[in-house]
Amino acid sequence: MVIALALAVLVFIALVAARQLMGRLAASHRGNEERIRIAFPRTARFFFVCFALLEVVLLIVVLSNYPGFVSFDSFDSIRQVLGTAERTSARHYDGLMNYHPIFFTFLVGVAFSLATPFGDIAVSVFVFSLIQITATASVLAWALTWLDKRGVGKPYLLVATAFLLFSPVVMIHAITMWKDVVFSLVMLVYILKLFDFACQDTLSRKDMVLFVALSLGLIVLRNNGIYIVLATLVFMFIGLDKVRKLLACVACALIAFVLVVNGPVFSLLQIQNVNFSESLSIPLQQVAAVLHHGGKIDEDQKDFLDKIRPVEEMASSYRPECPDPIKYVEDFDESFLADHKLEFLMVWAQLMPENLGIYTRAWIKETEGYWHPGYLSMIGTPKGVVATERHVFKGLGEQDFDFSDPVDLIGLDLNIFSITNTLAKDFPGLFSMGTIVWVVIFGFVFSLLGREVRGVLRFLSFVPLLALLFTLLIAVPISWFFRYILAFYLVIPFLPVLSGIAGCCRVYDGVLGERSTV
């Protein structure tokens, strides 16, 4: 509450100061509207209003669901920050690991360090929630300002603003500790800037620096980020022929960055790399489905799989929608699988021809949430945290933590998790992952028909989303979590522009806000 009140005071002071400054300018330059517009361009005013609205709404949401939500995955990051990560049947590692990107764990550590004087786990999570809602408000306000620059008109701009301001999906994710939230915010900026690059047909030095920074953001926030960036670079290389050499250098530098960080840097810092099984969710599901349904498999293949995990256990633990019961158990030999990658892939390939039907059904069940309109999605997570006596972290005191129900601090009783998932059940067509993915794909198809931009640049801004979808369809770890396609949801208000429906390669010309078509 102290942090929230301090934030409110700072916002109030900023508003008063801005009002007084504008008053003095108006008094000094009455009648000279052009001077005031130069000092406070329309874009800056619009951004500030959008940011303030979003920040206030999200602050109300987090105070009604104190200290914010913590996913089971983020528990791993918190335990790494606290130095209490222990090897369990569910997690085959201890210490630091890049299972959840280590950069996200670093961000969690920053929030916990800022909250050290308060000495409570819940306050630490609340500080992270405050940082994340401010980042969310900033990015969405910037995106709405970007939309305003396209000249889409006030009615559409009002609808887009209302969509982001009052969306329960945005609210629940903004106050949930998940790597996917920050990743999706970076992804939104990345996509909108790619549209700008396509309209410009070239890249300035400033554009290239921004592109590299955003690409690094995607790479360090999701382990599949490098594939999204490389796919984007391929299409940029084809379409932006004026900067091909520079783009080739950027691609080589980013690949080198990933190799160096995942290799020598992680070794030096004693950070374990992600388990190989994480990239084999679907192949493991398909092999387990063969065992579960009594498919065709010879004794040699069984003997090999038995060394990874007893085949009887693998067969009985098969769940069509999630591979976690197969690999997150004590008798799953992660080390053996890592040492025999090629042999496993060979066995998987050998089983495919005679078990094609089982393989296909296993893939359908594992990926159904991402292409089936109306599929019931899990939006958000239901729990916060509560501290109990046990561990020590800097000045935080001796305490461990566990799941708890969120607490309403302002008497609003706004259980945003319950509201969101009730809406998803009542209106599956509107809140289904499959529906949202298809909406974006239709936008992509419209972009192919556009004439304002030539060649592959017509759909350049859709490439990151299509690459993300492709990585999910070949290596998705679970079929129903909405967070994996949050970037698809955030891009919806901007689809008419990105697809060319709104006819929109427009930019602002200078600080006075005069629009011109590129």
XYZ file of C-alpha atoms in Angstrom:
518
model
C 0.000 0.000 0.000
C 2.895 2.346 0.770
C 4.298 1.758 -2.728
C 0.865 2.228 -4.304
C 0.282 5.494 -2.418
C 3.735 6.734 -3.344
C 3.020 5.960 -6.989
C -0.309 7.796 -6.764
C 1.408 10.832 -5.244
C 4.013 10.869 -8.018
C 1.323 10.678 -10.706
C -0.617 13.485 -8.991
C 2.493 15.686 -8.785
C 3.252 15.021 -12.443
C -0.302 15.959 -13.458
C -0.240 19.173 -11.415
C 3.188 20.136 -12.762
C 2.100 19.471 -16.339
C -1.059 21.532 -15.845
C 0.852 24.475 -14.349
C 3.463 24.368 -17.094
C 0.832 24.333 -19.815
C -0.977 27.191 -18.057
C 2.163 29.322 -18.036
C 2.787 28.581 -21.690
C -0.791 29.471 -22.565
C -0.495 32.769 -20.648
C 2.835 33.636 -22.244
C 1.850 32.704 -25.748
C -1.897 33.296 -25.805
C -3.130 33.262 -29.341
C -0.025 31.448 -30.559
C -1.358 27.886 -30.701
C 1.421 26.714 -32.940
C 4.066 27.353 -30.253
C 2.108 25.341 -27.700
C 1.629 22.502 -30.150
C 5.372 22.414 -30.679
C 6.019 22.286 -26.919
C 3.292 19.664 -26.354
C 2.703 17.797 -29.617
C -0.556 15.955 -30.014
C 1.197 12.583 -29.952
C 2.711 13.304 -26.533
C -0.648 14.396 -25.107
C -2.401 11.366 -26.541
C 0.254 9.006 -25.188
C 0.076 10.538 -21.703
C -3.718 10.264 -21.550
C -3.686 6.626 -22.720
C -0.894 5.740 -20.294
C -2.653 7.377 -17.352
C -5.939 5.588 -18.102
C -4.281 2.202 -18.495
C -2.107 2.648 -15.391
C -5.080 3.619 -13.203
C -7.244 0.721 -14.428
C -4.451 -1.838 -13.973
C -3.570 -0.399 -10.551
C -7.190 -0.876 -9.442
C -7.076 -4.459 -10.743
C -3.873 -5.358 -8.883
C -5.076 -3.740 -5.641
C -8.246 -5.813 -5.939
C -6.133 -8.953 -6.439
C -3.153 -8.279 -4.160
C -0.288 -9.043 -4.615
C -0.948 -10.183 -8.180
C -0.917 -13.712 -9.550
C 2.012 -16.111 -9.582
C 2.095 -19.071 -11.950
C 3.586 -22.437 -11.067
C 6.296 -21.777 -13.663
C 7.213 -18.458 -12.042
C 7.655 -20.261 -8.728
C 10.764 -21.750 -10.323
C 12.125 -18.292 -11.098
C 11.347 -17.073 -7.564
C 13.085 -20.067 -5.990
C 16.150 -19.425 -8.148
C 16.146 -15.803 -6.997
C 15.845 -16.904 -3.365
C 18.567 -19.493 -3.841
C 16.232 -22.307 -2.726
C 15.771 -24.183 -6.019
C 15.984 -27.889 -5.263
C 15.955 -30.962 -7.487
C 12.519 -32.606 -7.378
C 10.582 -35.217 -9.323
C 8.902 -32.393 -11.214
C 12.060 -30.371 -11.918
C 15.299 -32.189 -12.711
C 17.657 -29.384 -11.696
C 18.753 -27.168 -8.844
C 20.459 -23.769 -8.724
C 20.150 -21.493 -11.765
C 18.695 -22.792 -15.009
C 17.501 -21.353 -18.299
C 14.362 -23.546 -18.269
C 12.461 -20.311 -17.832
C 14.660 -17.687 -19.528
C 17.306 -16.520 -17.096
C 16.739 -12.906 -18.128
C 13.160 -13.141 -16.850
C 14.507 -14.596 -13.596
C 16.839 -11.592 -13.463
C 13.831 -9.243 -13.789
C 12.127 -11.083 -10.921
C 15.315 -10.671 -8.883
C 15.317 -6.912 -9.511
C 11.751 -6.612 -8.202
C 12.583 -8.704 -5.142
C 15.650 -6.586 -4.425
C 13.578 -3.387 -4.579
C 11.126 -4.893 -2.082
C 13.825 -6.066 0.350
C 13.118 -3.328 2.978
C 9.526 -4.533 3.333
C 10.580 -8.067 4.250
C 7.704 -10.033 2.745
C 7.357 -12.315 -0.285
C 3.916 -10.938 -1.119
C 5.278 -7.367 -1.218
C 8.051 -8.544 -3.551
C 5.471 -10.030 -5.912
C 3.427 -6.828 -5.635
C 6.455 -4.747 -6.645
C 6.895 -6.982 -9.689
C 3.194 -6.504 -10.496
C 3.594 -2.703 -10.285
C 6.593 -2.798 -12.610
C 4.760 -5.031 -15.074
C 1.526 -3.012 -15.144
C 3.580 0.138 -15.766
C 5.408 -1.613 -18.619
C 2.063 -2.826 -19.991
C 0.509 0.643 -19.792
C 3.571 2.175 -21.480
C 3.676 -0.284 -24.371
C -0.073 -0.242 -25.024
C -0.161 3.580 -24.843
C 2.714 3.709 -27.323
C 0.888 1.238 -29.588
C -2.303 3.314 -29.506
C -0.232 6.400 -30.328
C 1.256 4.452 -33.230
C -2.281 3.673 -34.373
C -3.292 7.321 -34.111
C -0.376 8.237 -36.399
C -1.854 6.028 -39.111
C -4.841 8.383 -39.418
C -7.484 5.726 -38.744
C -10.007 8.218 -37.397
C -11.419 8.901 -33.946
C -14.232 6.271 -33.900
C -11.866 3.412 -34.633
C -9.237 4.815 -32.284
C -11.839 4.957 -29.516
C -12.806 1.306 -30.117
C -9.166 0.173 -30.075
C -8.492 2.095 -26.864
C -11.577 0.623 -25.181
C -10.561 -2.869 -26.287
C -7.181 -2.634 -24.558
C -8.406 -0.586 -21.592
C -11.288 -2.833 -20.525
C -10.140 -6.238 -21.736
C -10.119 -8.749 -18.844
C -7.510 -10.751 -20.778
C -5.115 -7.785 -20.676
C -5.912 -7.188 -17.000
C -5.246 -10.745 -15.800
C -1.989 -11.074 -17.730
C -0.731 -7.637 -16.720
C -0.788 -8.639 -13.042
C 0.513 -12.199 -13.509
C 4.180 -13.087 -13.079
C 4.827 -14.854 -16.378
C 7.603 -14.522 -18.922
C 5.011 -14.630 -21.704
C 3.557 -11.252 -20.681
C 6.785 -9.270 -21.099
C 7.606 -11.282 -24.222
C 4.228 -10.441 -25.775
C 4.667 -6.731 -25.058
C 8.036 -6.744 -26.831
C 6.449 -8.762 -29.641
C 3.740 -6.120 -30.137
C 6.307 -3.325 -30.517
C 8.368 -5.570 -32.817
C 5.385 -6.213 -35.104
C 4.311 -2.575 -35.349
C 7.855 -1.417 -36.090
C 8.165 -4.048 -38.827
C 5.126 -2.451 -40.455
C 6.912 0.898 -40.325
C 10.002 -0.648 -41.913
C 7.869 -2.141 -44.691
C 6.311 1.255 -45.429
C 9.715 2.941 -45.488
C 11.215 0.230 -47.724
C 14.572 0.752 -45.985
C 16.123 1.097 -42.531
C 17.896 4.076 -40.997
C 20.675 3.623 -38.448
C 18.201 4.390 -35.652
C 15.754 1.824 -37.053
C 18.464 -0.840 -37.163
C 19.491 -0.201 -33.561
C 15.859 -0.452 -32.448
C 15.345 -3.635 -34.474
C 18.396 -5.294 -32.921
C 17.302 -4.258 -29.415
C 13.791 -5.663 -29.927
C 15.213 -8.851 -31.460
C 17.442 -9.357 -28.427
C 14.388 -8.820 -26.227
C 12.527 -11.648 -27.975
C 15.570 -13.924 -27.802
C 16.228 -13.502 -24.076
C 12.562 -13.639 -23.021
C 11.557 -16.884 -24.768
C 13.721 -19.828 -25.749
C 12.003 -19.972 -29.152
C 12.611 -16.244 -29.729
C 15.688 -16.865 -31.888
C 13.585 -18.793 -34.436
C 11.065 -15.947 -34.614
C 13.839 -13.421 -35.202
C 15.619 -15.527 -37.825
C 12.368 -16.091 -39.752
C 11.767 -12.333 -39.721
C 15.313 -11.622 -40.916
C 14.856 -13.974 -43.884
C 11.849 -12.024 -45.146
C 13.493 -8.686 -44.403
C 16.517 -9.841 -46.395
C 14.263 -10.627 -49.361
C 12.209 -7.442 -49.216
C 14.657 -4.780 -48.011
C 17.253 -5.123 -50.757
C 18.922 -1.812 -49.868
C 20.219 -3.106 -46.526
C 20.821 -6.792 -47.235
C 24.468 -6.775 -46.214
C 23.644 -5.107 -42.929
C 20.816 -7.576 -42.241
C 23.141 -10.503 -42.946
C 25.615 -9.096 -40.427
C 22.819 -8.678 -37.871
C 21.712 -12.300 -38.371
C 25.253 -13.595 -37.864
C 25.712 -11.418 -34.775
C 22.453 -12.613 -33.189
C 23.294 -16.287 -33.836
C 26.757 -15.736 -32.343
C 25.153 -14.040 -29.342
C 22.912 -17.050 -28.673
C 25.782 -19.531 -29.061
C 28.135 -17.579 -26.800
C 25.531 -16.914 -24.107
C 24.155 -20.473 -24.081
C 27.678 -21.873 -24.062
C 30.613 -20.099 -22.389
C 28.612 -17.464 -20.531
C 26.177 -19.939 -18.962
C 29.077 -22.239 -18.057
C 30.980 -19.388 -16.433
C 27.933 -18.296 -14.426
C 26.995 -21.922 -13.627
C 23.619 -21.578 -15.321
C 22.221 -24.881 -16.546
C 20.753 -24.944 -20.022
C 17.196 -26.008 -20.731
C 16.556 -29.759 -20.719
C 16.491 -31.444 -24.119
C 13.071 -32.934 -23.315
C 11.569 -29.424 -23.457
C 11.971 -29.400 -27.229
C 10.492 -32.897 -27.563
C 7.024 -32.409 -26.123
C 5.188 -33.634 -29.221
C 7.562 -36.522 -30.116
C 7.386 -37.751 -26.505
C 3.594 -37.518 -26.648
C 3.463 -39.484 -29.879
C 5.767 -42.247 -28.621
C 3.812 -42.464 -25.346
C 0.547 -42.598 -27.340
C 1.884 -45.597 -29.299
C 2.619 -47.375 -26.015
C -0.695 -46.293 -24.484
C -2.853 -47.423 -27.428
C -0.922 -50.625 -28.119
C 0.594 -49.492 -31.395
C 3.190 -51.373 -33.391
C 6.624 -51.344 -31.710
C 9.370 -53.982 -31.578
C 11.298 -55.165 -28.535
C 14.509 -53.270 -29.376
C 12.588 -50.012 -29.569
C 10.864 -50.809 -26.276
C 14.193 -51.585 -24.640
C 15.587 -48.230 -25.696
C 12.530 -46.275 -24.506
C 12.596 -48.248 -21.254
C 15.952 -46.643 -20.439
C 14.374 -43.185 -20.683
C 11.420 -44.247 -18.546
C 9.831 -47.643 -17.909
C 7.496 -48.152 -20.871
C 4.628 -49.326 -18.660
C 4.813 -46.072 -16.699
C 5.132 -44.015 -19.870
C 2.048 -45.690 -21.330
C -0.084 -45.257 -18.214
C 0.905 -41.614 -17.689
C -0.004 -40.504 -21.236
C -2.403 -37.535 -21.201
C -3.504 -36.299 -24.657
C -3.379 -32.562 -23.811
C -0.095 -32.355 -21.875
C 3.260 -34.210 -21.824
C 4.184 -33.119 -18.281
C 3.036 -36.403 -16.630
C 5.498 -38.247 -18.892
C 8.666 -36.249 -18.231
C 8.195 -34.428 -14.913
C 8.533 -37.537 -12.766
C 11.352 -39.030 -10.770
C 11.941 -42.090 -12.972
C 12.311 -40.034 -16.183
C 16.029 -40.190 -17.097
C 16.743 -36.747 -18.505
C 20.496 -37.431 -18.659
C 20.092 -40.562 -20.762
C 17.808 -38.744 -23.199
C 20.259 -35.842 -23.498
C 23.115 -38.271 -24.223
C 21.112 -40.213 -26.828
C 19.285 -37.470 -28.732
C 19.884 -38.928 -32.177
C 18.904 -42.459 -31.127
C 15.595 -41.213 -29.705
C 14.789 -39.268 -32.858
C 15.588 -42.356 -34.944
C 13.229 -44.506 -32.855
C 10.541 -41.810 -33.125
C 10.963 -41.714 -36.929
C 10.940 -45.524 -37.216
C 7.656 -45.757 -35.315
C 5.916 -43.170 -37.488
C 5.032 -45.128 -40.688
C 3.212 -47.972 -38.940
C 1.612 -45.718 -36.294
C 0.743 -42.719 -38.438
C -2.861 -42.609 -37.222
C -1.799 -42.625 -33.544
C 0.872 -39.986 -34.254
C -1.660 -37.768 -36.024
C -4.284 -38.044 -33.271
C -1.652 -37.352 -30.604
C -0.552 -34.213 -32.476
C -4.150 -33.061 -32.898
C -4.909 -33.418 -29.183
C -1.674 -31.705 -28.160
C -2.103 -28.687 -30.468
C -5.897 -28.451 -30.693
C -6.167 -25.323 -28.570
C -4.156 -23.296 -31.091
C -6.301 -23.973 -34.169
C -9.728 -25.151 -32.976
C -12.162 -22.188 -32.685
C -14.154 -22.400 -29.474
C -11.588 -24.542 -27.630
C -11.816 -23.674 -23.916
C -8.640 -21.877 -22.874
C -7.108 -21.374 -19.453
C -6.725 -17.589 -19.113
C -4.395 -16.552 -16.336
C -3.724 -18.423 -13.107
C -5.857 -18.406 -9.941
C -3.367 -17.931 -7.117
C -1.111 -15.370 -5.462
C 1.437 -16.145 -2.736
C 1.620 -16.261 1.037
C 4.819 -16.278 3.093
C 5.703 -18.918 5.675
C 8.773 -19.213 7.891
C 11.762 -20.932 6.349
C 14.319 -19.421 3.957
C 16.583 -16.341 3.932
C 17.043 -13.915 1.058
C 19.136 -10.820 1.718
C 17.118 -8.622 4.077
C 13.871 -10.383 3.306
C 13.889 -12.496 6.435
C 13.358 -16.192 6.956
C 10.392 -17.248 4.874
C 9.238 -19.620 2.218
C 6.040 -19.167 0.218
C 3.083 -21.067 -1.089
C -0.001 -20.492 -3.200
C -2.801 -18.389 -1.712
C -5.962 -16.666 -2.868
C -5.519 -12.996 -3.887
C -6.678 -10.359 -1.411
C -8.923 -7.359 -2.130
C -7.375 -4.237 -0.554
C -9.823 -1.603 -1.769
C -13.245 -3.220 -1.232
C -13.957 -3.730 -4.921
C -14.030 -7.564 -4.920
C -12.851 -7.692 -8.533
C -11.766 -11.327 -8.931
C -10.368 -10.885 -12.410
C -9.393 -14.566 -12.805
C -12.942 -15.718 -12.094
C -14.416 -13.035 -14.378
C -12.083 -13.860 -17.259
C -12.580 -17.613 -17.190
C -16.353 -17.276 -16.730
C -16.426 -15.155 -19.881
C -14.289 -17.753 -21.663
C -16.802 -20.485 -20.756
C -19.849 -18.393 -21.670
C -18.396 -16.915 -24.874
C -15.836 -19.470 -26.145
C -15.930 -17.984 -29.610
C -14.578 -14.659 -28.346
C -11.964 -15.889 -25.874
C -10.764 -19.067 -27.568
C -7.118 -19.281 -28.612
C -8.111 -20.993 -31.857
C -10.531 -18.213 -32.766
C -7.939 -15.508 -32.148
C -5.279 -17.327 -34.148
C -7.669 -17.652 -37.113
C -8.594 -13.962 -36.908
C -4.902 -13.091 -37.242
C -4.474 -15.582 -40.103
C -7.382 -13.928 -41.950
C -5.604 -10.603 -41.427
C -2.495 -12.155 -42.939
C -4.493 -13.318 -45.984
C -5.861 -9.779 -46.475
C -2.309 -8.429 -46.295
C -1.403 -10.606 -49.292
C -4.038 -8.739 -51.314
C -2.710 -5.306 -50.391
C -1.160 -2.995 -52.951
C 0.400 -0.253 -50.857
C 3.553 -2.265 -50.147
C 5.344 -4.479 -52.634
C 6.491 -8.091 -52.424
C 7.005 -9.909 -49.137
C 6.935 -6.605 -47.280
C 3.139 -6.755 -47.562
C 3.016 -9.336 -44.804
C 6.337 -8.695 -43.020
C 4.597 -7.685 -39.790
C 2.790 -11.072 -39.696
C 5.974 -13.143 -39.982
C 6.800 -13.105 -36.222
C 3.283 -14.293 -35.363
C 3.345 -17.048 -37.982
C 6.792 -18.141 -36.779
C 5.526 -18.198 -33.187
C 2.535 -20.293 -34.233
C 4.790 -22.699 -36.132
C 7.032 -23.250 -33.080
C 3.923 -23.946 -30.987
C 2.579 -26.473 -33.483
C 5.828 -28.470 -33.454
C 6.876 -28.149 -29.808
C 3.945 -26.887 -27.725
C 4.189 -28.013 -24.079
C 0.472 -27.792 -23.283
C -2.718 -27.292 -25.270
C -4.835 -24.861 -23.263
C -2.764 -21.987 -21.838
C -3.841 -18.671 -23.369
C -0.545 -16.989 -22.449
C 1.255 -18.666 -25.352
C -0.773 -16.686 -27.888
C -1.122 -13.450 -25.890
C 0.796 -11.628 -28.641
C -1.929 -12.668 -31.127
C -4.566 -11.179 -28.836
C -2.725 -7.875 -28.325
C -2.335 -7.348 -32.065
C -6.085 -7.598 -32.805
C -6.852 -3.828 -32.533
C -4.097 -3.172 -35.067
C -5.077 -5.813 -37.639
C -6.989 -3.438 -39.960
C -3.814 -1.384 -40.337
C -1.373 -4.302 -40.526
C -3.482 -6.135 -43.109
C -4.062 -3.062 -45.278
C -7.828 -3.019 -44.722
C -7.580 0.501 -43.281
C -5.410 1.667 -46.124
C -2.738 3.030 -43.912
C 0.930 3.563 -44.638
C 0.751 6.919 -42.894
C 3.267 8.720 -40.720
C 3.452 12.014 -38.895
C 5.440 14.717 -40.600
C 7.227 16.631 -37.841
C 6.028 17.605 -34.383
C 2.995 19.584 -35.560
C 1.100 16.407 -36.395
C 0.597 16.911 -40.129
C -0.028 13.549 -41.768
C 1.368 12.429 -45.076
C 1.135 9.162 -46.984
C 4.382 7.316 -47.655
